[in-house]
């Protein structure tokens, strides 16, 4: 019984190599605002991201599918998902965003990865001691 | 209503005209062909001709744009006609070109905008109890792991079989300001490197900026150093694969257990001199040692004169309620529509679960369109355990074994997963294949273990990495 | 020393805000910054003062995030030249100028750009990013500058502040890239507030917008900055052939490599 | 000596309002196109296209416009052209759109294309002529049109002016 199962498994060994096949890229970002003042809620946050894209890359940029996967209003940090070909556009748009509601702000991109799973364990932020 | 060019505007033409090139005939033909409606097929030919200097390809482009002047149509053509190029304006069409173009020598600047960093995902499937199964070898080859997490659906508490393994995940040591030459000393080699598996990795060093060192259990000491340090050290190494045309980083590999490295050998003395006097390198090190049976002195007592502290991995448990889980079939790596999910879908889903991403969105929702892959079921509870620290492969193999044993008794769950994250800044990923940071330095793998002990193994690496074994 | 650097932190009178900027820079992962002292000859006669020693200004430098080292602070002098006579200052061996780690010029006309690229003993040539280019870049001076190991500096803070300046920044940067082919570019901030600073990886990604390739973009915030610093060091240390260490232990002599490629000995 | 490669985009202004013709001038067309690029591709697109962007040739009578931009960025330009909605000059605003006829690497190819294009238009016109007077007029134009082509073919040896930036 066990033997036959093993034989079946042996026949079924399979390896697939997916080269740059990920459709999406993921970014972990944090919005920095001066102390005090209104904090955006999740809808406003997404609006801010889209407006940043629109400013730098126009309507074509604003049409990029960007998803806010998670957003924490307390820390203003979020995980964004974007199609791979739009990564550079989104990233540059976030970098060049300077104002939120006429107040200065800055997007800090903490991590980018083609794998969402990789965002769960960032060894650079790990404090082991 | 149009009339011929009046004389006045002919003069304008002459004024405005650039250098005349006479390739009119071929061009006219090409334009004629394009007009016959077989546009797409001619594009390659036209483009190659275009390379010789005429404007055929663009002429066709013009034809089409004038044909349907609506934007999406021209966009679609633009996207297809140069799948290697233009993603820059084709926001809508790019999603179709699944794999971004591979990097070439001369990519026009604008097209770089549409390129995403290269990455690799290797999926394997096999059987955990098969004699020739290499799953344990893959774990062993991935020396430096910072985070291990496992997810068991239909389970609310830590299963009994895993309790002892979790408790015995092993401690590791952090030594501050340890000179590298102490790792090359023969006392150390004899006491630890040769008597078990000794793992060491520099802590808080960045592989793309600083010098980094790592000791592999096979006795190889790997130094990844920048150009300045390399020149000062005077040890033989090779240029890093990922440092570009102007080499700024070198890799030095020293085999500590090799026969040429006995205490009085020339090589040993040279290495010791280089690391002690020529360029004394000091790092904070993470250390772990695994030995089978034989008692010996411990790292703690050996390095007692250095600043050493023993650390325990941090373990967190959580129970997820009403989790949407994709349906999987162990023999269908690609998944089947309506029956099971593919391995990439699972990989993304798992990332979503570990990052606490909400899974129940609609394709029309404003914030996020991510949803759990189809088909899926809702499980009432799922158990998630995460261990962070400097975790050695031997313990992961033990854990993997115990997870297989979990299915020894009949369980509700059909599968469970074990995810292992590597250090982004380690100089190697699998075995001794060089690892770089680029933009994320990701190197991780994930096991899906099925009830019948079939497994899927997914290994993912980023841009500056070789293909996993 | 291929860590990330930002070679342009404007030196202001306010010590506290400077401290804030340095802390943010360290937090973002920059391992070296240069405090920039700007002298514009258009405004009244300005004296070139001695560089303020960073150790005096900041008793405790912040630790670079993710490492255990402290941020390195250099001094930099930028001369805005709009008239050929201004160059004389650089030619004369003014003792104060020699004290700065990095010397940059900001040429306002084509002729001065040519002079800056070909003859002046400087490390950086600033490119105007806040207005339409007053002249076209020509290949010969740019090639000479690349051969001499002089770097071109692009700033990104104006692009954050204002939409029009953003256009000029990108368009001037692309014009420059067409001539210099992405070589010898340094991207730095000129940020006056912490919220105008951006992380090194973000800046490297911004380089892609400016027409750099990924490798060149990363070099623009790391290795090119290091090279510019070393180029500045050659001025102080007899063309970089002989370098005296502060510790009276030994004088290190190294082979006669080209000055700009010289490995730096750490004091 | 490396030449910067340019692209020339030939398009015609199509408007229902005949008064629109008076709006067709360098500045108005340039502004309208820039505005469209700005909307569609944002600051970045505008910055890319603005390098060496000019309205090279313009014929208000036939409504033909020739635009120049860098080869790298012509796709940004072409994709923005359909979004030009109106021309504005002297406080007058007329809705219109731009129809791309041809994209060429040199002005010359665009010129050739335009002559050929106009000839075809004239032939169509000829077929729809009603009286003899008109017919003669159009035929004459047709002949002069082909003559123009001969002329420039013979005259291209001395035509050495390189309209692109070199150094």
PDB file of C-alpha atoms in Angstrom, chain B residues 97-267:
ATOM      1  CA  UNK B  97       1.900  40.717 -21.505  1.00  0.00           C
ATOM      2  CA  UNK B  98       2.439  38.515 -18.479  1.00  0.00           C
ATOM      3  CA  UNK B  99       6.172  38.397 -18.364  1.00  0.00           C
ATOM      4  CA  UNK B 100       7.920  41.715 -18.630  1.00  0.00           C
ATOM      5  CA  UNK B 101      10.608  41.862 -21.258  1.00  0.00           C
ATOM      6  CA  UNK B 102      13.956  40.517 -20.230  1.00  0.00           C
ATOM      7  CA  UNK B 103      16.698  42.983 -19.683  1.00  0.00           C
ATOM      8  CA  UNK B 104      18.651  43.876 -22.763  1.00  0.00           C
ATOM      9  CA  UNK B 105      21.738  45.897 -23.359  1.00  0.00           C
ATOM     10  CA  UNK B 106      20.137  48.965 -24.824  1.00  0.00           C
ATOM     11  CA  UNK B 107      16.709  49.572 -23.444  1.00  0.00           C
ATOM     12  CA  UNK B 108      15.481  53.016 -24.369  1.00  0.00           C
ATOM     13  CA  UNK B 109      15.063  55.055 -21.216  1.00  0.00           C
ATOM     14  CA  UNK B 110      11.332  55.467 -21.438  1.00  0.00           C
ATOM     15  CA  UNK B 111      10.725  51.763 -21.680  1.00  0.00           C
ATOM     16  CA  UNK B 112      12.533  51.087 -18.446  1.00  0.00           C
ATOM     17  CA  UNK B 113       9.537  52.583 -16.735  1.00  0.00           C
ATOM     18  CA  UNK B 114       7.446  49.601 -17.645  1.00  0.00           C
ATOM     19  CA  UNK B 115       9.922  46.991 -16.593  1.00  0.00           C
ATOM     20  CA  UNK B 116       9.631  45.228 -13.319  1.00  0.00           C
ATOM     21  CA  UNK B 117      12.577  43.665 -11.533  1.00  0.00           C
ATOM     22  CA  UNK B 118      13.338  40.090 -12.499  1.00  0.00           C
ATOM     23  CA  UNK B 119      12.257  37.414 -10.075  1.00  0.00           C
ATOM     24  CA  UNK B 120      11.908  33.671  -9.964  1.00  0.00           C
ATOM     25  CA  UNK B 121       9.414  31.333  -8.427  1.00  0.00           C
ATOM     26  CA  UNK B 122      10.232  27.632  -8.583  1.00  0.00           C
ATOM     27  CA  UNK B 123       7.479  25.184  -7.744  1.00  0.00           C
ATOM     28  CA  UNK B 124       8.084  21.520  -7.125  1.00  0.00           C
ATOM     29  CA  UNK B 125       5.843  18.729  -6.176  1.00  0.00           C
ATOM     30  CA  UNK B 126       6.744  15.375  -4.771  1.00  0.00           C
ATOM     31  CA  UNK B 127       6.138  12.989  -1.945  1.00  0.00           C
ATOM     32  CA  UNK B 128       7.626  13.536   1.483  1.00  0.00           C
ATOM     33  CA  UNK B 129       8.294   9.852   2.101  1.00  0.00           C
ATOM     34  CA  UNK B 130       9.763   9.127  -1.258  1.00  0.00           C
ATOM     35  CA  UNK B 131      13.288   7.762  -1.102  1.00  0.00           C
ATOM     36  CA  UNK B 132      14.668  10.223  -3.600  1.00  0.00           C
ATOM     37  CA  UNK B 133      12.737  13.214  -2.398  1.00  0.00           C
ATOM     38  CA  UNK B 134      14.978  16.266  -2.138  1.00  0.00           C
ATOM     39  CA  UNK B 135      12.795  18.378   0.075  1.00  0.00           C
ATOM     40  CA  UNK B 136      15.004  17.978   3.133  1.00  0.00           C
ATOM     41  CA  UNK B 137      18.062  18.791   1.059  1.00  0.00           C
ATOM     42  CA  UNK B 138      16.458  22.031  -0.077  1.00  0.00           C
ATOM     43  CA  UNK B 139      15.862  22.985   3.512  1.00  0.00           C
ATOM     44  CA  UNK B 140      19.396  22.099   4.481  1.00  0.00           C
ATOM     45  CA  UNK B 141      20.853  24.097   1.613  1.00  0.00           C
ATOM     46  CA  UNK B 142      19.144  27.252   2.724  1.00  0.00           C
ATOM     47  CA  UNK B 143      21.384  28.044   5.640  1.00  0.00           C
ATOM     48  CA  UNK B 144      20.171  31.342   7.060  1.00  0.00           C
ATOM     49  CA  UNK B 145      16.560  31.715   8.049  1.00  0.00           C
ATOM     50  CA  UNK B 146      15.061  34.534  10.007  1.00  0.00           C
ATOM     51  CA  UNK B 147      11.447  33.527  10.243  1.00  0.00           C
ATOM     52  CA  UNK B 148       9.490  30.304  10.140  1.00  0.00           C
ATOM     53  CA  UNK B 149       5.735  30.211  10.204  1.00  0.00           C
ATOM     54  CA  UNK B 150       3.241  27.423   9.756  1.00  0.00           C
ATOM     55  CA  UNK B 151      -0.451  27.558   9.142  1.00  0.00           C
ATOM     56  CA  UNK B 152      -2.755  24.645   9.927  1.00  0.00           C
ATOM     57  CA  UNK B 153      -6.371  24.964   8.819  1.00  0.00           C
ATOM     58  CA  UNK B 154      -9.115  23.402  10.955  1.00  0.00           C
ATOM     59  CA  UNK B 155      -6.986  23.612  14.044  1.00  0.00           C
ATOM     60  CA  UNK B 156      -7.346  25.949  16.980  1.00  0.00           C
ATOM     61  CA  UNK B 157      -4.515  25.014  19.308  1.00  0.00           C
ATOM     62  CA  UNK B 158      -0.920  23.994  18.984  1.00  0.00           C
ATOM     63  CA  UNK B 159      -1.033  20.256  18.206  1.00  0.00           C
ATOM     64  CA  UNK B 160       0.605  17.981  20.744  1.00  0.00           C
ATOM     65  CA  UNK B 161       3.059  16.494  18.264  1.00  0.00           C
ATOM     66  CA  UNK B 162       4.573  19.895  17.615  1.00  0.00           C
ATOM     67  CA  UNK B 163       4.908  21.081  21.188  1.00  0.00           C
ATOM     68  CA  UNK B 164       8.303  19.604  21.909  1.00  0.00           C
ATOM     69  CA  UNK B 165       9.742  20.691  18.581  1.00  0.00           C
ATOM     70  CA  UNK B 166       8.595  24.240  19.067  1.00  0.00           C
ATOM     71  CA  UNK B 167      10.099  24.368  22.518  1.00  0.00           C
ATOM     72  CA  UNK B 168      13.336  22.921  21.264  1.00  0.00           C
ATOM     73  CA  UNK B 169      13.785  25.234  18.328  1.00  0.00           C
ATOM     74  CA  UNK B 170      17.165  26.077  19.747  1.00  0.00           C
ATOM     75  CA  UNK B 171      18.860  29.172  20.943  1.00  0.00           C
ATOM     76  CA  UNK B 172      21.324  31.257  19.042  1.00  0.00           C
ATOM     77  CA  UNK B 173      24.004  33.687  20.072  1.00  0.00           C
ATOM     78  CA  UNK B 174      24.732  37.270  19.283  1.00  0.00           C
ATOM     79  CA  UNK B 175      28.372  38.278  19.659  1.00  0.00           C
ATOM     80  CA  UNK B 176      29.213  41.931  19.383  1.00  0.00           C
ATOM     81  CA  UNK B 177      32.386  43.222  17.739  1.00  0.00           C
ATOM     82  CA  UNK B 178      33.821  39.834  17.015  1.00  0.00           C
ATOM     83  CA  UNK B 179      36.995  40.046  14.933  1.00  0.00           C
ATOM     84  CA  UNK B 180      36.659  37.769  11.923  1.00  0.00           C
ATOM     85  CA  UNK B 181      40.036  36.195  12.527  1.00  0.00           C
ATOM     86  CA  UNK B 182      38.602  34.441  15.577  1.00  0.00           C
ATOM     87  CA  UNK B 183      36.443  32.395  13.244  1.00  0.00           C
ATOM     88  CA  UNK B 184      39.560  31.381  11.352  1.00  0.00           C
ATOM     89  CA  UNK B 185      41.443  30.379  14.480  1.00  0.00           C
ATOM     90  CA  UNK B 186      42.130  26.694  14.693  1.00  0.00           C
ATOM     91  CA  UNK B 187      40.768  26.324  18.183  1.00  0.00           C
ATOM     92  CA  UNK B 188      37.433  27.443  16.878  1.00  0.00           C
ATOM     93  CA  UNK B 189      37.563  25.299  13.776  1.00  0.00           C
ATOM     94  CA  UNK B 190      38.440  22.169  15.701  1.00  0.00           C
ATOM     95  CA  UNK B 191      35.954  22.765  18.477  1.00  0.00           C
ATOM     96  CA  UNK B 192      32.940  23.761  16.410  1.00  0.00           C
ATOM     97  CA  UNK B 193      33.243  23.811  12.638  1.00  0.00           C
ATOM     98  CA  UNK B 194      34.529  20.268  12.371  1.00  0.00           C
ATOM     99  CA  UNK B 195      32.327  18.850  15.101  1.00  0.00           C
ATOM    100  CA  UNK B 196      28.926  19.796  13.863  1.00  0.00           C
ATOM    101  CA  UNK B 197      27.171  22.409  11.811  1.00  0.00           C
ATOM    102  CA  UNK B 198      28.288  25.877  12.665  1.00  0.00           C
ATOM    103  CA  UNK B 199      26.320  28.797  11.305  1.00  0.00           C
ATOM    104  CA  UNK B 200      27.445  32.399  11.529  1.00  0.00           C
ATOM    105  CA  UNK B 201      26.121  35.483   9.829  1.00  0.00           C
ATOM    106  CA  UNK B 202      26.892  39.127  10.343  1.00  0.00           C
ATOM    107  CA  UNK B 203      24.108  41.074  11.974  1.00  0.00           C
ATOM    108  CA  UNK B 204      23.008  44.553  10.941  1.00  0.00           C
ATOM    109  CA  UNK B 205      25.155  44.678   7.863  1.00  0.00           C
ATOM    110  CA  UNK B 206      23.697  45.408   4.475  1.00  0.00           C
ATOM    111  CA  UNK B 207      24.814  43.285   1.599  1.00  0.00           C
ATOM    112  CA  UNK B 208      24.575  46.107  -0.911  1.00  0.00           C
ATOM    113  CA  UNK B 209      26.509  48.629   1.162  1.00  0.00           C
ATOM    114  CA  UNK B 210      28.702  47.087   3.829  1.00  0.00           C
ATOM    115  CA  UNK B 211      31.089  44.223   4.243  1.00  0.00           C
ATOM    116  CA  UNK B 212      29.377  41.006   5.170  1.00  0.00           C
ATOM    117  CA  UNK B 213      30.621  37.652   6.348  1.00  0.00           C
ATOM    118  CA  UNK B 214      28.981  34.276   6.703  1.00  0.00           C
ATOM    119  CA  UNK B 215      30.157  30.890   7.877  1.00  0.00           C
ATOM    120  CA  UNK B 216      28.429  27.946   6.280  1.00  0.00           C
ATOM    121  CA  UNK B 217      28.076  24.575   8.001  1.00  0.00           C
ATOM    122  CA  UNK B 218      30.294  22.969   5.363  1.00  0.00           C
ATOM    123  CA  UNK B 219      33.166  25.040   6.706  1.00  0.00           C
ATOM    124  CA  UNK B 220      33.240  27.728   4.055  1.00  0.00           C
ATOM    125  CA  UNK B 221      33.737  31.245   5.288  1.00  0.00           C
ATOM    126  CA  UNK B 222      32.319  33.722   2.799  1.00  0.00           C
ATOM    127  CA  UNK B 223      33.314  37.342   2.891  1.00  0.00           C
ATOM    128  CA  UNK B 224      31.435  39.737   0.692  1.00  0.00           C
ATOM    129  CA  UNK B 225      33.453  42.925   0.743  1.00  0.00           C
ATOM    130  CA  UNK B 226      33.522  46.205  -1.128  1.00  0.00           C
ATOM    131  CA  UNK B 227      36.334  47.188  -3.413  1.00  0.00           C
ATOM    132  CA  UNK B 228      38.301  49.197  -0.877  1.00  0.00           C
ATOM    133  CA  UNK B 229      38.331  46.440   1.696  1.00  0.00           C
ATOM    134  CA  UNK B 230      39.146  43.851  -0.929  1.00  0.00           C
ATOM    135  CA  UNK B 231      42.169  45.777  -2.060  1.00  0.00           C
ATOM    136  CA  UNK B 232      43.366  46.221   1.473  1.00  0.00           C
ATOM    137  CA  UNK B 233      42.756  42.652   2.524  1.00  0.00           C
ATOM    138  CA  UNK B 234      44.836  41.123  -0.189  1.00  0.00           C
ATOM    139  CA  UNK B 235      43.001  37.812  -0.216  1.00  0.00           C
ATOM    140  CA  UNK B 236      42.012  36.115  -3.397  1.00  0.00           C
ATOM    141  CA  UNK B 237      38.387  36.425  -4.363  1.00  0.00           C
ATOM    142  CA  UNK B 238      36.172  36.888  -7.336  1.00  0.00           C
ATOM    143  CA  UNK B 239      34.097  39.824  -8.453  1.00  0.00           C
ATOM    144  CA  UNK B 240      30.488  39.707  -7.418  1.00  0.00           C
ATOM    145  CA  UNK B 241      28.065  38.684 -10.127  1.00  0.00           C
ATOM    146  CA  UNK B 242      25.717  41.516  -9.449  1.00  0.00           C
ATOM    147  CA  UNK B 243      27.967  44.478  -9.148  1.00  0.00           C
ATOM    148  CA  UNK B 244      27.789  45.552 -12.753  1.00  0.00           C
ATOM    149  CA  UNK B 245      30.471  46.604 -15.174  1.00  0.00           C
ATOM    150  CA  UNK B 246      32.449  48.578 -12.656  1.00  0.00           C
ATOM    151  CA  UNK B 247      33.110  45.966 -10.004  1.00  0.00           C
ATOM    152  CA  UNK B 248      32.539  47.392  -6.554  1.00  0.00           C
ATOM    153  CA  UNK B 249      32.075  44.160  -4.609  1.00  0.00           C
ATOM    154  CA  UNK B 250      34.129  41.002  -4.276  1.00  0.00           C
ATOM    155  CA  UNK B 251      33.424  37.619  -2.808  1.00  0.00           C
ATOM    156  CA  UNK B 252      36.141  35.794  -0.935  1.00  0.00           C
ATOM    157  CA  UNK B 253      35.552  32.161  -0.072  1.00  0.00           C
ATOM    158  CA  UNK B 254      37.821  30.438   2.427  1.00  0.00           C
ATOM    159  CA  UNK B 255      37.460  26.737   3.040  1.00  0.00           C
ATOM    160  CA  UNK B 256      38.204  26.314   6.735  1.00  0.00           C
ATOM    161  CA  UNK B 257      38.030  22.547   6.742  1.00  0.00           C
ATOM    162  CA  UNK B 258      39.983  21.983   3.553  1.00  0.00           C
ATOM    163  CA  UNK B 259      43.242  20.072   3.643  1.00  0.00           C
ATOM    164  CA  UNK B 260      45.167  23.145   2.576  1.00  0.00           C
ATOM    165  CA  UNK B 261      44.098  24.999   5.672  1.00  0.00           C
ATOM    166  CA  UNK B 262      45.980  23.243   8.437  1.00  0.00           C
ATOM    167  CA  UNK B 263      47.482  25.408  11.194  1.00  0.00           C
ATOM    168  CA  UNK B 264      50.908  25.839   9.696  1.00  0.00           C
ATOM    169  CA  UNK B 265      49.959  26.139   6.080  1.00  0.00           C
ATOM    170  CA  UNK B 266      50.905  29.217   4.143  1.00  0.00           C
ATOM    171  CA  UNK B 267      47.319  29.866   3.294  1.00  0.00           C
TER     172      UNK B 267
END
